[in-house]
Coordinates of N, CA and C in Angstrom, one line a residue:
M1 N 86.0 29.6 86.9 CA 84.8 29.6 87.9 C 84.6 28.1 88.1
D2 N 84.2 28.0 89.4 CA 83.8 26.4 90.0 C 82.3 26.4 90.2
T3 N 81.9 25.3 90.5 CA 80.5 25.0 90.7 C 79.9 25.8 91.7
H4 N 80.7 26.2 92.9 CA 80.3 26.8 94.0 C 79.9 28.4 93.6
E5 N 80.9 28.8 92.9 CA 80.7 30.3 92.4 C 79.5 30.5 91.7
C6 N 79.0 29.5 91.1 CA 77.7 29.7 90.2 C 76.4 29.7 91.0
Q7 N 76.5 29.5 92.3 CA 75.1 29.4 93.2 C 74.6 30.8 93.0
P8 N 75.0 32.0 93.1 CA 74.1 33.2 93.0 C 73.6 33.2 91.7
L9 N 74.2 32.8 90.4 CA 73.5 32.7 89.1 C 72.1 31.8 89.2
Y10 N 72.5 30.5 90.0 CA 71.4 29.7 90.3 C 70.2 30.3 91.0
L11 N 70.5 31.0 92.0 CA 69.3 31.9 92.6 C 68.5 32.6 91.9
E12 N 69.3 33.5 91.0 CA 68.7 34.3 90.1 C 68.0 33.7 89.0
I13 N 68.5 32.5 88.5 CA 67.4 31.8 87.6 C 66.3 31.1 88.5
Q14 N 66.4 30.7 89.7 CA 65.3 30.5 90.3 C 64.1 31.5 90.4
E15 N 64.7 32.8 90.7 CA 63.7 34.1 90.7 C 63.1 34.1 89.4
F16 N 63.9 34.0 88.4 CA 63.3 34.1 86.9 C 62.1 33.0 86.9
Y17 N 62.3 31.9 87.0 CA 61.3 30.9 87.1 C 60.2 31.2 87.8
E18 N 60.3 31.8 89.2 CA 59.2 32.1 89.9 C 58.4 33.2 89.3
G19 N 59.2 34.3 88.7 CA 58.3 35.2 87.8 C 57.6 34.8 86.9
L20 N 57.8 33.3 86.2 CA 56.9 32.7 85.3 C 55.8 31.8 85.8
N21 N 55.7 32.0 87.1 CA 54.9 31.2 88.0 C 55.2 29.4 88.0
M22 N 56.6 29.3 87.7 CA 57.0 27.9 87.7 C 58.0 27.9 88.8
K23 N 57.6 28.0 90.0 CA 58.6 27.8 91.2 C 59.3 26.6 91.3
V24 N 60.5 26.5 91.5 CA 61.2 25.2 91.5 C 61.2 24.8 93.0
E25 N 60.5 23.8 93.4 CA 60.1 23.3 94.7 C 61.4 22.4 95.2
Q26 N 62.1 21.7 94.3 CA 63.1 20.7 94.8 C 64.4 21.4 94.7
L27 N 65.2 20.9 95.4 CA 66.6 21.3 95.4 C 67.3 20.6 94.3
V28 N 67.6 21.2 93.2 CA 68.3 20.6 92.1 C 69.9 20.7 92.2
P29 N 70.7 19.6 92.1 CA 72.0 19.7 92.2 C 72.6 20.5 91.0
L30 N 73.5 21.3 91.1 CA 74.4 22.2 90.3 C 75.5 21.7 90.1
L31 N 76.2 21.6 88.9 CA 77.3 21.1 88.6 C 77.8 21.8 87.3
L32 N 78.7 22.5 87.4 CA 79.4 23.0 86.1 C 80.2 22.4 85.1
V33 N 79.8 22.3 84.0 CA 80.7 21.4 83.1 C 80.7 22.0 81.7
E34 N 81.9 21.6 81.0 CA 81.9 22.0 79.7 C 81.0 21.3 78.8
R35 N 80.7 22.2 77.5 CA 79.6 21.7 76.8 C 79.9 20.2 76.0
Q36 N 81.5 20.0 75.8 CA 81.6 18.7 75.3 C 81.2 17.6 76.3
A37 N 81.6 17.9 77.5 CA 81.1 16.9 78.4 C 79.7 16.6 78.6
L38 N 79.1 17.7 78.5 CA 77.5 17.5 78.5 C 77.0 16.7 77.2
N39 N 77.5 16.8 76.2 CA 77.2 16.3 74.8 C 77.6 14.8 75.0
E40 N 78.7 14.4 75.5 CA 79.3 13.0 75.7 C 78.2 12.4 76.7
A41 N 78.0 13.0 77.8 CA 77.0 12.4 78.7 C 75.6 12.1 78.3
M42 N 75.1 12.9 77.2 CA 74.1 12.9 76.5 C 73.9 11.6 75.6
E43 N 75.2 11.4 75.0 CA 75.3 10.2 73.9 C 75.3 9.0 75.0
E44 N 76.0 8.9 76.0 CA 75.9 7.8 76.9 C 74.7 7.6 77.4
E45 N 73.9 8.7 77.9 CA 72.5 8.3 78.3 C 71.6 7.8 77.3
K46 N 71.7 8.2 76.2 CA 70.9 7.6 75.1 C 71.4 6.1 75.0
S47 N 72.5 5.9 74.9 CA 72.9 4.5 74.7 C 72.5 3.4 75.9
V48 N 72.3 4.1 77.1 CA 72.0 3.0 78.3 C 70.4 3.1 78.6
G49 N 69.8 3.9 77.9 CA 68.4 4.1 77.8 C 67.9 4.4 79.4
S50 N 68.6 5.3 80.0 CA 68.2 5.8 81.5 C 67.1 6.9 81.2
I51 N 66.3 7.1 82.2 CA 65.3 8.0 82.1 C 65.8 9.5 82.2
N52 N 64.9 10.2 81.7 CA 65.4 11.8 81.9 C 65.0 12.2 83.1
R53 N 66.0 12.5 83.9 CA 65.8 12.8 85.4 C 65.1 14.2 85.6
V54 N 65.5 15.0 84.8 CA 65.0 16.5 85.1 C 63.4 16.7 84.7
G55 N 63.0 15.9 83.7 CA 61.8 15.9 83.3 C 60.8 15.2 84.2
T56 N 61.6 14.1 84.9 CA 60.8 13.3 85.8 C 60.6 14.1 87.1
L57 N 61.8 15.0 87.5 CA 61.7 15.6 88.6 C 60.4 16.6 88.6
T58 N 60.2 17.3 87.6 CA 59.2 18.5 87.2 C 58.0 18.0 86.9
G59 N 57.6 16.8 86.7 CA 56.3 16.1 86.3 C 56.1 15.8 84.7
Y60 N 57.4 15.9 84.1 CA 57.4 15.6 82.7 C 58.2 14.2 82.3
P61 N 57.6 13.1 82.8 CA 58.5 11.9 82.6 C 58.6 11.5 81.0
N62 N 59.5 10.8 80.8 CA 59.7 10.0 79.7 C 59.7 10.8 78.2
L63 N 60.4 12.0 78.3 CA 60.3 13.0 77.3 C 61.4 12.4 76.3
S64 N 61.1 12.6 75.1 CA 62.2 12.2 74.1 C 63.5 13.5 74.3
P65 N 64.6 13.2 74.0 CA 65.7 14.3 74.2 C 65.5 15.5 73.5
E66 N 64.8 15.4 72.4 CA 64.4 16.7 71.6 C 63.5 17.5 72.5
V67 N 62.5 16.9 72.9 CA 61.4 17.7 73.8 C 62.0 18.3 75.0
E68 N 62.6 17.4 75.8 CA 63.3 17.7 76.9 C 64.3 18.8 77.0
E69 N 65.6 18.5 76.0 CA 66.5 19.6 75.8 C 66.1 20.9 75.2
G70 N 65.0 20.6 74.2 CA 64.7 21.8 73.5 C 63.7 22.7 74.3
I71 N 63.0 22.3 75.2 CA 62.2 23.2 76.1 C 63.2 23.9 77.3
C72 N 64.2 23.2 77.6 CA 65.2 23.6 78.4 C 65.8 24.7 77.8
Q73 N 66.2 24.6 76.5 CA 66.8 25.6 75.8 C 66.0 26.6 75.4
V74 N 64.8 26.5 75.2 CA 63.7 27.8 75.2 C 63.8 28.5 76.3
L75 N 63.5 28.0 77.6 CA 63.7 28.7 78.8 C 64.9 29.3 79.0
A76 N 66.1 28.8 78.7 CA 67.3 29.2 78.8 C 67.6 30.7 78.0
H77 N 66.9 30.5 76.6 CA 66.9 31.7 75.9 C 65.8 32.9 76.3
M78 N 64.8 32.4 76.9 CA 63.9 33.4 77.4 C 64.5 34.0 78.5
W79 N 65.4 33.5 79.6 CA 66.2 34.1 80.5 C 67.1 34.9 80.0
L80 N 67.9 34.5 78.9 CA 69.0 35.4 78.4 C 68.2 36.6 78.0
D81 N 67.1 36.5 77.1 CA 66.3 37.7 76.7 C 66.2 38.6 77.9
S82 N 65.4 38.1 79.0 CA 65.0 38.9 80.0 C 66.4 39.7 80.6
E83 N 67.4 39.0 80.9 CA 68.7 39.5 81.3 C 69.1 40.7 80.4
M84 N 69.2 40.5 79.2 CA 69.6 41.4 78.2 C 68.6 42.6 78.1
Y85 N 67.4 42.5 78.3 CA 66.5 43.6 78.2 C 66.4 44.4 79.4
A86 N 66.5 43.6 80.6 CA 66.9 44.3 81.8 C 68.2 45.5 81.8
A87 N 69.2 44.7 81.3 CA 70.5 45.4 81.0 C 70.4 46.7 80.0
A88 N 69.8 46.4 79.0 CA 69.5 47.4 78.2 C 68.6 48.6 78.7
G89 N 67.6 48.1 79.6 CA 66.7 49.0 80.1 C 67.3 49.9 81.1
S90 N 68.2 49.3 82.0 CA 69.0 50.1 82.9 C 69.9 51.0 82.3
D91 N 70.5 50.5 81.1 CA 71.4 51.5 80.4 C 70.6 52.8 80.0
A92 N 69.5 52.6 79.4 CA 68.7 53.6 78.8 C 68.2 54.4 79.9
A93 N 68.0 54.0 81.1 CA 67.3 54.6 82.2 C 68.4 55.6 82.9
S94 N 69.8 54.8 82.8 CA 70.8 55.6 83.4 C 71.4 56.8 82.4
S95 N 71.2 56.4 81.2 CA 71.9 57.5 80.2 C 70.8 58.5 79.8
S96 N 69.5 58.4 80.1 CA 68.4 59.4 79.6 C 67.4 59.3 80.7
S97 N 67.3 60.3 81.5 CA 66.3 60.3 82.6 C 65.0 61.1 82.1
S98 N 65.3 61.8 80.9 CA 64.1 62.5 80.4 C 63.2 61.8 79.6
S99 N 63.3 60.5 79.1 CA 62.3 59.7 78.3 C 62.2 58.4 78.9
S100 N 60.9 58.3 79.5 CA 60.7 56.7 80.0 C 60.4 55.8 78.9
S101 N 60.2 56.3 77.6 CA 59.8 55.3 76.5 C 61.0 54.7 76.0
S102 N 62.2 55.4 76.1 CA 63.5 55.0 75.7 C 63.9 53.5 76.0
S103 N 63.7 53.3 77.4 CA 64.0 52.0 78.1 C 63.0 51.0 77.6
S104 N 61.8 51.4 77.2 CA 60.9 50.2 76.9 C 61.1 49.9 75.4
S105 N 61.6 50.8 74.5 CA 62.0 50.7 73.0 C 63.3 50.3 72.9
S106 N 64.2 50.0 73.8 CA 65.5 49.8 73.6 C 66.0 48.3 73.4
S107 N 64.9 47.5 73.2 CA 65.1 46.0 73.1 C 64.0 45.4 72.3
S108 N 64.4 44.5 71.4 CA 63.2 43.8 70.7 C 62.8 42.5 71.3
S109 N 63.2 42.2 72.6 CA 62.7 41.3 73.2 C 61.2 40.8 73.3
S110 N 61.0 39.6 73.3 CA 59.4 39.2 73.3 C 58.7 38.9 74.6
S111 N 59.6 38.6 75.4 CA 59.1 38.2 76.7 C 59.7 38.7 78.1
P112 N 60.3 39.7 78.2 CA 60.8 40.2 79.4 C 59.9 40.8 80.5
A113 N 58.7 41.1 80.1 CA 58.0 41.9 80.8 C 57.4 40.9 82.0
S114 N 57.2 39.8 81.7 CA 56.5 38.8 82.5 C 57.4 38.2 83.5
S115 N 58.8 38.5 83.4 CA 59.7 38.0 84.3 C 60.2 38.9 85.4
S116 N 60.6 38.2 86.7 CA 61.4 39.3 87.5 C 62.8 39.1 87.3
S117 N 63.2 40.0 86.5 CA 64.7 39.7 86.0 C 65.5 40.3 87.1
T118 N 66.8 39.8 87.3 CA 67.7 40.3 88.4 C 68.7 41.3 87.9
S119 N 68.8 41.3 86.4 CA 69.8 42.4 86.0 C 69.6 43.9 86.4
S120 N 68.3 44.2 86.6 CA 67.9 45.5 86.9 C 68.4 45.7 88.5
K121 N 68.3 44.7 89.2 CA 68.9 44.7 90.5 C 70.3 45.1 90.7
K122 N 71.0 44.3 89.5 CA 72.6 44.3 89.6 C 73.0 45.6 89.0
G123 N 72.1 46.5 88.4 CA 72.5 47.7 87.6 C 72.9 47.4 86.4
K124 N 73.7 48.5 85.8 CA 74.0 48.5 84.5 C 74.8 47.3 84.0
G125 N 74.4 46.6 83.1 CA 75.0 45.3 82.4 C 76.5 46.0 81.7
S126 N 77.4 45.4 81.9 CA 78.7 45.7 81.3 C 78.4 45.2 79.8
D127 N 79.4 45.8 78.9 CA 79.3 45.5 77.5 C 79.8 43.9 77.3
L128 N 80.7 43.5 78.3 CA 81.0 42.0 78.0 C 79.9 41.0 78.5
E129 N 79.1 41.5 79.3 CA 77.9 40.8 79.8 C 76.9 40.7 78.7
K130 N 76.9 42.0 77.9 CA 75.8 41.9 76.7 C 76.3 41.1 75.7
K131 N 77.7 41.3 75.4 CA 78.3 40.4 74.3 C 78.0 38.9 74.8
L132 N 78.3 38.6 75.9 CA 78.4 36.9 76.3 C 76.8 36.6 76.2
G133 N 76.0 37.5 76.7 CA 74.5 37.1 76.5 C 74.0 36.8 74.8
G134 N 74.4 37.8 74.0 CA 74.2 37.6 72.6 C 74.8 36.4 72.1
F135 N 76.2 36.2 72.7 CA 76.7 35.0 72.2 C 76.1 33.7 72.6
F136 N 75.7 33.6 73.7 CA 75.0 32.3 74.4 C 73.7 32.2 73.5
K137 N 72.8 33.2 73.3 CA 71.6 33.1 72.6 C 72.0 32.9 71.0
H138 N 73.1 33.2 70.6 CA 73.3 32.6 69.2 C 73.5 31.3 69.2
Q139 N 74.4 30.9 70.1 CA 74.7 29.3 70.4 C 73.4 28.5 70.4
I140 N 72.5 29.0 71.1 CA 71.2 28.2 71.3 C 70.6 28.0 70.0
E141 N 70.3 29.2 69.4 CA 69.6 29.5 68.2 C 70.3 28.5 66.9
S142 N 71.6 28.6 67.1 CA 72.3 27.8 65.9 C 72.9 26.6 66.1
D143 N 72.7 25.9 67.2 CA 73.3 24.8 67.5 C 72.6 23.5 66.7
T144 N 73.7 22.8 66.1 CA 73.5 21.8 65.0 C 72.8 20.6 65.7
C145 N 73.1 20.3 66.9 CA 72.7 19.0 67.7 C 71.2 18.8 67.5
T146 N 70.7 17.6 67.4 CA 69.4 17.4 67.1 C 68.6 17.6 68.6
A147 N 69.2 17.2 69.7 CA 68.4 17.3 71.0 C 68.4 18.9 71.4
Y148 N 69.5 19.7 71.1 CA 69.5 20.7 71.8 C 69.1 21.9 70.7
G149 N 69.7 21.7 69.6 CA 69.4 22.8 68.5 C 68.0 22.6 67.6
E150 N 67.7 21.5 67.2 CA 66.4 21.2 66.6 C 65.3 21.1 67.6
G151 N 65.6 20.7 68.7 CA 64.8 20.8 69.9 C 64.4 22.1 70.3
F152 N 65.4 23.0 70.3 CA 65.1 24.4 70.6 C 64.0 25.1 69.6
R153 N 64.6 24.8 68.3 CA 63.9 25.4 67.2 C 62.3 25.0 67.3
Q154 N 62.0 23.7 67.5 CA 60.7 23.3 67.4 C 60.0 23.9 68.8
G155 N 60.5 23.8 69.8 CA 59.8 24.4 71.2 C 59.7 26.0 70.9
N156 N 60.8 26.5 70.3 CA 60.6 28.0 70.3 C 59.4 28.3 69.2
R157 N 59.2 27.6 68.3 CA 58.0 27.6 67.3 C 56.9 27.6 68.1
A158 N 56.8 26.4 69.0 CA 55.6 26.2 69.7 C 55.4 27.4 70.7
V159 N 56.1 27.8 71.3 CA 56.0 28.8 72.4 C 55.7 30.4 71.7
N160 N 56.2 30.4 70.5 CA 55.8 31.7 69.8 C 54.6 31.6 69.2
K161 N 53.9 30.3 69.0 CA 52.7 30.1 68.4 C 51.5 30.1 69.4
Y162 N 51.8 29.4 70.6 CA 50.9 29.0 71.5 C 51.2 29.5 73.0
G163 N 52.4 30.1 73.1 CA 52.5 30.6 74.5 C 53.3 29.4 75.3
L164 N 54.0 29.8 76.4 CA 54.7 29.0 77.2 C 53.8 28.1 78.0
K165 N 52.7 28.5 78.7 CA 51.8 27.6 79.5 C 51.2 26.7 78.6
R166 N 50.6 27.1 77.6 CA 49.9 26.1 76.6 C 51.0 25.0 76.0
T167 N 52.0 25.4 75.7 CA 52.9 24.5 75.1 C 53.5 23.3 76.4
L168 N 53.6 24.0 77.4 CA 54.0 23.1 78.6 C 52.8 22.1 79.0
D169 N 51.9 22.7 78.9 CA 50.5 21.7 79.1 C 50.4 20.6 78.1
H170 N 50.8 21.0 76.8 CA 50.6 20.2 75.8 C 51.7 18.9 76.0
I171 N 53.0 19.4 76.3 CA 54.0 18.5 76.6 C 53.6 17.6 77.7
R172 N 53.2 18.1 78.8 CA 52.8 17.2 79.7 C 51.9 16.0 79.5
M173 N 50.8 16.5 78.6 CA 49.8 15.7 78.2 C 50.1 14.6 77.2
T174 N 51.2 15.1 76.1 CA 51.3 14.2 75.1 C 52.7 13.8 74.9
G175 N 53.7 14.6 75.7 CA 55.0 14.3 75.5 C 55.8 14.9 74.2
S176 N 55.1 15.6 73.5 CA 55.5 16.3 72.3 C 55.3 17.8 72.2
F177 N 55.9 18.4 71.4 CA 55.5 19.9 71.1 C 54.3 20.0 70.3
P178 N 53.6 21.0 70.6 CA 52.2 21.1 69.9 C 52.7 21.6 68.3
F179 N 51.8 21.3 67.2 CA 52.1 21.9 66.1 C 51.0 22.3 65.3

């Protein structure tokens, strides 16, 4: 897969953010890279002391790597939850038309109802897509890197305790997660 082939996914992610009332106004360049290259770039960025461009673009300048990457991982995890929930919901709807409650109880996701997911538009999610979603969620949850892993865990605790909006407001005001 190359960067150009990721554009439909990028558009789906934009729709997800719009569903969270977080419309991305600016055109963000998309480049598909391997995780190792991303980690190496992260180390290089720390060593030269450059600013965090994504945070600056979205009104959150000068965040520590743990906060910036952590909240990004939290949002990625939320998106995966919403995609997996929608796929489970469409599976339940397609396999059982007699019970409307089966699709809502078929997932333990905590935040899918607030997003405008696109999996339901695509129809039934394949087993491979579900396994990939679960794998990526596990990768986010168990990452040992300080910025991505510990940042995610701190950010996720904050979002679970205070909600996404209050957490983002706190980050904007203080540059740190609320505790």
